[in-house]
Coordinates of C-alpha atoms and ligand atoms in Angstrom, one line a residue:
M1 CA 0.0 0.0 0.0
A2 CA 1.3 3.5 -0.9
D3 CA 2.6 5.5 2.1
Y4 CA 1.0 8.8 0.9
Q5 CA 4.1 10.8 1.9
P6 CA 4.1 14.2 0.3
Q7 CA 7.0 15.1 -2.0
K8 CA 8.1 18.6 -3.1
S9 CA 7.0 17.6 -6.6
D10 CA 3.4 17.3 -5.4
K11 CA 3.4 21.1 -5.1
F12 CA 1.6 21.4 -1.8
T13 CA 1.2 24.8 -0.3
F14 CA -0.1 26.3 2.9
G15 CA -0.9 29.9 3.7
L16 CA 1.3 31.1 6.6
W17 CA -2.0 32.3 8.2
T18 CA -3.5 28.8 8.2
I19 CA -0.7 27.6 10.6
Q20 CA -0.6 30.9 12.5
N21 CA -4.4 30.6 13.3
T22 CA -4.8 30.6 17.0
G23 CA -8.3 29.2 17.2
R24 CA -9.9 32.5 18.0
D25 CA -13.5 32.8 16.8
P26 CA -16.1 35.5 17.2
F27 CA -17.2 34.0 20.5
G28 CA -14.0 32.7 22.0
E29 CA -10.4 33.6 22.8
P30 CA -7.4 31.8 21.2
T31 CA -6.9 28.2 22.2
R32 CA -3.3 27.9 21.1
G33 CA -0.3 30.2 21.0
P34 CA 1.0 32.3 18.1
M35 CA 3.8 31.4 15.7
T36 CA 6.1 33.6 13.7
G37 CA 6.0 33.5 9.9
L38 CA 9.7 32.5 9.8
D39 CA 9.1 29.5 12.0
V40 CA 6.1 28.4 9.9
I41 CA 8.2 28.6 6.8
A42 CA 10.8 26.3 8.3
E43 CA 8.3 23.8 9.7
L44 CA 6.4 23.6 6.4
G45 CA 9.6 23.1 4.5
K46 CA 10.6 20.2 6.7
R47 CA 7.4 18.5 6.0
N48 CA 8.0 18.5 2.2
V49 CA 5.6 21.3 1.6
Y50 CA 6.6 22.9 -1.8
S51 CA 5.7 26.5 -1.1
Y52 CA 3.9 28.9 1.2
E53 CA 1.5 31.8 0.6
M54 CA 1.2 34.8 2.7
H55 CA -0.1 38.2 3.4
V56 CA 3.1 40.2 3.7
E57 CA 2.0 41.1 7.3
D58 CA 2.0 37.4 8.2
L59 CA 5.8 37.5 7.9
I60 CA 6.7 41.2 8.5
P61 CA 4.7 43.0 11.3
V62 CA 3.5 46.4 9.9
T63 CA 5.2 48.1 12.8
S64 CA 8.6 46.9 11.7
S65 CA 11.3 49.5 10.8
A66 CA 12.9 49.3 7.4
S67 CA 15.9 47.6 8.8
E68 CA 13.9 45.1 10.8
A69 CA 11.9 44.3 7.6
E70 CA 15.1 43.8 5.7
Q71 CA 16.4 41.5 8.4
I72 CA 13.2 39.4 8.3
I73 CA 13.4 39.1 4.5
R74 CA 17.0 38.0 4.7
E75 CA 16.1 35.4 7.2
A76 CA 13.1 34.2 5.2
K77 CA 15.3 33.7 2.2
K78 CA 17.8 31.7 4.2
R79 CA 15.1 29.4 5.6
M80 CA 13.6 29.0 2.1
T81 CA 17.0 27.7 0.9
D82 CA 17.7 25.6 4.0
Y83 CA 14.3 23.9 3.8
D84 CA 13.8 24.0 0.1
I85 CA 10.5 25.9 0.2
K86 CA 9.3 28.7 -2.1
C87 CA 6.8 31.6 -1.8
T88 CA 4.1 31.4 -4.4
N89 CA 1.6 34.1 -3.4
C90 CA 2.0 37.3 -1.5
G91 CA -0.9 39.6 -0.9
S92 CA -1.7 42.0 1.9
N93 CA -3.9 41.9 4.9
V94 CA -6.3 44.8 4.1
F95 CA -9.0 43.5 6.3
G96 CA -7.6 43.2 9.9
H97 CA -7.0 46.8 10.9
P98 CA -10.0 48.9 12.0
A99 CA -9.1 51.5 9.3
F100 CA -10.5 49.0 6.8
K101 CA -13.8 48.7 8.7
D102 CA -15.8 49.9 5.7
G103 CA -13.7 48.6 2.9
A104 CA -10.2 48.8 1.6
L105 CA -10.2 49.3 -2.2
T106 CA -13.9 50.3 -2.1
S107 CA -13.8 52.5 0.9
H108 CA -15.4 55.9 0.2
D109 CA -12.5 57.6 2.0
P110 CA -9.7 58.2 -0.5
R111 CA -7.1 58.1 2.3
V112 CA -8.2 54.5 3.1
R113 CA -7.9 53.6 -0.6
Q114 CA -4.4 55.1 -0.7
Y115 CA -3.4 53.3 2.4
T116 CA -4.7 50.0 0.8
M117 CA -2.6 50.7 -2.3
Q118 CA 0.5 51.3 -0.2
R119 CA 0.0 48.0 1.5
Y120 CA -0.3 46.2 -1.9
L121 CA 2.7 47.9 -3.4
W122 CA 4.7 46.8 -0.4
A123 CA 3.4 43.2 -0.8
I124 CA 4.4 43.2 -4.5
D125 CA 7.9 44.5 -3.7
V126 CA 8.4 41.9 -1.0
A127 CA 7.0 39.2 -3.3
E128 CA 9.5 40.1 -6.0
Q129 CA 12.4 40.0 -3.5
L130 CA 11.3 36.5 -2.4
G131 CA 11.0 35.2 -6.0
C132 CA 7.2 35.1 -5.7
K133 CA 5.3 36.0 -8.9
L134 CA 1.7 36.2 -7.7
C135 CA -0.2 38.8 -5.7
N136 CA -3.6 37.5 -4.8
L137 CA -6.2 40.1 -3.6
W138 CA -8.8 38.9 -1.2
W139 CA -11.4 41.7 -0.6
G140 CA -12.9 40.5 2.6
R141 CA -13.8 44.0 3.8
D142 CA -14.9 45.3 0.4
G143 CA -18.6 44.8 0.8
A144 CA -21.5 46.2 2.9
E145 CA -24.2 45.6 5.4
V146 CA -25.9 48.9 5.0
D147 CA -26.3 49.0 1.2
I148 CA -27.7 52.5 1.1
A149 CA -24.5 53.9 2.6
K150 CA -22.3 52.7 -0.3
D151 CA -22.5 52.9 -4.1
P152 CA -22.1 49.4 -5.6
M153 CA -21.3 50.7 -9.1
E154 CA -18.6 52.9 -7.6
A155 CA -17.3 49.9 -5.7
V156 CA -16.9 47.8 -8.9
K157 CA -15.1 50.8 -10.6
R158 CA -12.8 51.0 -7.6
L159 CA -11.9 47.4 -7.7
R160 CA -11.1 47.8 -11.4
E161 CA -9.0 51.0 -10.8
G162 CA -7.1 49.2 -8.0
L163 CA -6.1 46.3 -10.2
N164 CA -5.2 48.6 -13.1
Y165 CA -3.1 50.7 -10.7
L166 CA -1.2 47.7 -9.4
Q167 CA -0.6 46.4 -12.9
A168 CA 0.8 49.7 -13.9
Y169 CA 3.2 49.5 -11.0
I170 CA 4.3 46.0 -12.0
D171 CA 5.0 47.2 -15.5
K172 CA 6.8 50.3 -14.3
Q173 CA 9.0 48.3 -12.1
G174 CA 9.6 45.8 -14.8
Y175 CA 8.7 42.8 -12.6
K176 CA 8.8 40.0 -15.2
N177 CA 6.0 37.4 -15.3
F178 CA 4.4 38.9 -12.2
R179 CA 0.6 38.3 -12.1
L180 CA -2.4 39.5 -10.2
A181 CA -5.3 37.5 -9.0
M182 CA -8.5 38.0 -7.0
E183 CA -10.2 35.6 -4.7
P184 CA -14.0 35.7 -4.7
K185 CA -16.1 35.1 -1.6
P186 CA -19.8 35.7 -1.1
N187 CA -19.8 37.1 2.5
E188 CA -17.9 37.1 5.7
P189 CA -16.6 39.3 7.2
R190 CA -19.0 41.6 5.4
G191 CA -22.7 40.9 5.1
D192 CA -22.2 40.8 1.3
I193 CA -18.9 41.1 -0.5
Y194 CA -18.7 42.9 -3.9
M195 CA -16.7 40.1 -5.5
P196 CA -18.8 37.1 -4.5
T197 CA -18.1 34.4 -7.1
A198 CA -15.8 33.3 -9.9
G199 CA -18.2 34.4 -12.5
H200 CA -18.2 38.0 -11.1
G201 CA -14.4 37.8 -11.1
L202 CA -14.2 36.8 -14.7
A203 CA -16.6 39.6 -15.7
L204 CA -14.4 42.2 -13.9
I205 CA -11.2 40.8 -15.4
A206 CA -12.6 41.2 -18.9
T207 CA -12.8 45.0 -18.3
L208 CA -9.2 45.5 -17.0
N209 CA -6.5 47.3 -19.0
K210 CA -4.5 44.0 -19.0
P211 CA -7.0 41.2 -18.6
D212 CA -4.4 38.5 -19.6
N213 CA -2.4 39.3 -16.5
C214 CA -5.1 38.7 -13.9
G215 CA -6.6 35.4 -12.8
I216 CA -8.8 33.9 -10.2
V217 CA -7.8 32.1 -7.0
L218 CA -10.7 29.9 -6.3
E219 CA -11.5 28.7 -2.8
L220 CA -13.8 25.6 -2.6
A221 CA -15.3 26.7 0.7
H222 CA -16.3 30.1 -0.7
T223 CA -18.2 28.5 -3.5
R224 CA -20.0 26.2 -1.1
M225 CA -20.8 29.1 1.2
A226 CA -22.7 30.5 -1.8
G227 CA -24.5 27.2 -2.3
L228 CA -22.8 26.7 -5.6
N229 CA -21.1 23.6 -7.1
A230 CA -17.3 23.9 -6.5
Y231 CA -16.6 21.3 -9.2
H232 CA -18.5 23.4 -11.8
E233 CA -16.8 26.6 -10.7
V234 CA -13.3 25.3 -10.9
A235 CA -14.1 23.8 -14.3
Q236 CA -15.3 27.1 -15.7
V237 CA -12.3 29.0 -14.5
L238 CA -10.0 26.3 -15.7
E239 CA -11.6 26.1 -19.1
V240 CA -11.0 29.8 -19.8
G241 CA -7.4 29.5 -18.6
K242 CA -7.9 31.8 -15.6
L243 CA -7.1 29.5 -12.7
A244 CA -4.3 31.3 -11.0
G245 CA -4.5 29.3 -7.8
I246 CA -6.8 27.1 -5.8
H247 CA -7.6 27.1 -2.1
L248 CA -8.5 23.6 -1.0
N249 CA -10.6 23.1 2.1
S250 CA -14.0 21.8 3.1
Q251 CA -17.3 23.4 4.1
K252 CA -20.9 22.7 4.8
P253 CA -22.9 24.7 2.3
L254 CA -24.6 28.0 3.1
R255 CA -22.9 28.5 6.5
Y256 CA -20.3 30.8 8.0
D257 CA -16.8 30.3 6.7
Q258 CA -15.8 27.0 8.4
D259 CA -12.4 26.5 6.7
L260 CA -12.5 22.8 7.5
R261 CA -9.6 20.5 6.7
F262 CA -9.6 19.4 3.0
G263 CA -11.8 16.2 3.0
A264 CA -13.4 16.8 6.3
E265 CA -16.8 17.2 4.4
D266 CA -18.0 16.9 0.8
L267 CA -15.8 14.0 -0.2
K268 CA -17.4 13.3 -3.6
E269 CA -17.2 16.9 -4.6
I270 CA -13.6 17.3 -3.7
F271 CA -12.8 13.9 -5.5
L272 CA -14.2 15.5 -8.6
V273 CA -12.1 18.6 -8.1
V274 CA -8.9 16.6 -7.7
K275 CA -9.9 14.6 -10.8
L276 CA -10.3 17.8 -12.7
L277 CA -7.0 19.2 -11.6
E278 CA -5.1 16.0 -12.3
D279 CA -6.8 15.0 -15.6
S280 CA -6.3 18.5 -17.0
K281 CA -2.6 18.4 -15.8
W282 CA -3.1 21.9 -14.2
P283 CA 0.4 22.9 -13.3
G284 CA -0.4 25.2 -10.3
T285 CA 0.2 24.6 -6.6
R286 CA -2.3 22.7 -4.5
S287 CA -2.8 25.1 -1.7
F288 CA -4.7 24.4 1.5
D289 CA -6.5 27.3 3.0
A290 CA -8.1 26.0 6.1
H291 CA -7.2 25.8 9.8
A292 CA -7.0 23.2 12.5
Y293 CA -10.1 22.8 14.7
R294 CA -10.3 25.2 17.6
T295 CA -9.9 22.1 19.8
A296 CA -6.4 21.5 18.5
D297 CA -3.3 22.6 20.4
R298 CA -0.2 23.9 18.6
E299 CA 1.2 20.5 18.2
E300 CA -2.0 19.1 16.7
V301 CA -1.9 21.7 13.9
W302 CA 0.7 19.5 12.2
D303 CA -1.9 16.7 12.2
F304 CA -4.1 19.1 10.2
V305 CA -1.2 19.8 7.8
N306 CA -0.3 16.1 7.3
G307 CA -4.0 15.2 7.0
S308 CA -4.7 17.7 4.3
M309 CA -1.8 16.5 2.1
R310 CA -2.5 12.9 2.8
T311 CA -6.2 13.3 1.8
Y312 CA -5.1 14.9 -1.5
L313 CA -2.7 12.0 -2.2
I314 CA -5.3 9.4 -1.4
L315 CA -7.8 11.1 -3.7
R316 CA -5.3 11.4 -6.4
E317 CA -4.8 7.6 -6.2
K318 CA -8.6 7.1 -6.3
V319 CA -8.7 9.2 -9.5
Q320 CA -6.1 6.9 -11.0
R321 CA -8.1 3.9 -9.9
F322 CA -11.3 5.4 -11.3
N323 CA -9.6 6.2 -14.6
A324 CA -8.2 2.7 -14.9
D325 CA -11.5 0.9 -14.2
A326 CA -12.6 -0.8 -17.4
E327 CA -16.3 -1.0 -16.4
I328 CA -16.5 2.6 -15.4
Q329 CA -14.7 3.8 -18.4
G330 CA -16.9 1.8 -20.7
L331 CA -20.0 3.4 -19.2
L332 CA -18.5 6.8 -19.4
K333 CA -17.6 6.3 -23.0
D334 CA -21.2 5.5 -23.8
L335 CA -22.5 8.4 -21.7
C336 CA -20.3 11.2 -22.9
G337 CA -20.8 10.4 -26.5
T338 CA -18.6 11.4 -29.4
Q339 CA -17.5 14.7 -30.6
Q340 CA -19.6 15.4 -33.7
P341 CA -19.6 18.8 -35.2
L342 CA -22.9 20.2 -36.2
S343 CA -23.8 19.8 -39.9
S344 CA -24.5 22.8 -42.0
H345 CA -27.6 24.8 -41.1
D346 CA -29.5 23.6 -44.2
Q347 CA -28.5 20.0 -43.8
L348 CA -29.5 20.1 -40.2
K349 CA -32.9 21.6 -41.0
A350 CA -33.5 18.8 -43.4
S351 CA -32.4 15.9 -41.1
P352 CA -35.2 13.9 -39.6
I353 CA -34.6 13.5 -35.8
S354 CA -37.1 11.7 -33.6
P355 CA -37.2 13.0 -30.0
D356 CA -38.9 9.8 -28.9
E357 CA -35.9 7.8 -30.1
L358 CA -33.6 10.1 -28.2
T359 CA -35.5 9.6 -25.0
K360 CA -34.9 5.9 -25.2
K361 CA -31.1 6.1 -24.6
K362 CA -30.1 4.6 -21.3
L363 CA -28.0 7.0 -19.1
H364 CA -26.9 4.6 -16.4
H365 CA -26.6 7.4 -13.8
E366 CA -27.6 5.2 -10.9
K367 CA -24.9 2.7 -11.9
I368 CA -22.0 5.2 -12.6
D369 CA -22.7 7.1 -9.4
Q370 CA -22.7 3.9 -7.3
L371 CA -19.4 2.8 -8.9
L372 CA -17.8 6.2 -8.1
Q373 CA -19.0 5.9 -4.5
E374 CA -17.6 2.4 -4.3
V375 CA -14.2 3.6 -5.5
L376 CA -14.4 6.3 -2.8
M377 CA -15.5 3.8 -0.2
G378 CA -12.5 1.6 -1.0
V379 CA -14.3 -1.5 -2.2
R380 CA -13.3 -1.1 -5.8
Ligands
LIG401 C1 -10.7 34.1 3.7 C2 -9.7 33.9 2.5 C3 -8.3 34.4 2.8 C4 -7.5 34.5 1.6 C5 -6.2 35.1 1.8 C6 -5.4 35.1 0.5 O1 -11.8 33.6 3.7 O2 -9.8 32.6 2.1 O3 -7.8 33.5 3.7 O4 -7.3 33.2 1.0 O5 -6.4 36.4 2.3 O6 -4.5 36.0 0.4
LIG402 MG1 -8.6 31.6 0.6

């Protein structure tokens, strides 16, 4: 039996914030101690994690002086070499400070918008120094509870302006192959967030000055919070070549952001997502954005880390098993039909097609779904 040990080549990633999470929630105090970004980098590297993601503030406290910041960056680079771990996404925390209480990019106060941009410019500079080529923007505070107090059309314009402004900076600095991304989420911490789903993201990207340089980081839990199908959403973003990153985790639909360990819920749906990523040979990192249960102490956070990667590897093996199963593949071949281009309009109009005949085709959905479940349940 395979040992499901992660390798660097598996390209697993964790956000620094996922490990730094102290178990605090809206009703309760932390249940475990803090951890510095530097220590998280080393500990992840030791466990064969390929890379880390961060908000620049996860590594460098905002209160650091220029020389303290330089020292942290130097030490981060050293640990990245020592433990063979890269940085693959660096954004900014523009949601934590009370200054962002009514939005960051979409705040009506121009000084808050300027402060937001300062933070992002800093993140992009630090990313470049660490060899990271992606700045992902998550707009958790860019939303509203009191809709009459904000202008939603203005908000969309400001999101666009913000992305264009950052892209112009990347171009001015000559940061090669540096990309931007946005991470949609329907709500939390705001009542409603202005960038709720991947579809909204794709629509905004199409209106940017440089649409080719901006992608989507899709988080499975965010899709499920909106009650949507994560498998379908990943597929749509993948199909248009816009998947800049994926945040793997689990979530019961239509609830608060649970950020459960990948595989803790929704097993069939995440199997399908893994199948999609593997079958399409998507080259990106497999990033886990979740956190250990609040009941876990500092030590048990590593059970969460190991469990997340192990689940992915087990599911990847299940995908191989599913793809190699002759009965399943025979059924699928019959179901998915053949690629047949439409005939010319005139030919088509003249072709006799009997809908009653079409109805007779067997679809075997009961059978194929049961077989998939049996693969997942380990009896096939
Ligand atoms: C919160 C988001 C958040 C982002 C992070 C990325 O719900 O998932 O953790 O992934 O800010 O930069
Ligand atoms: Mg996320």
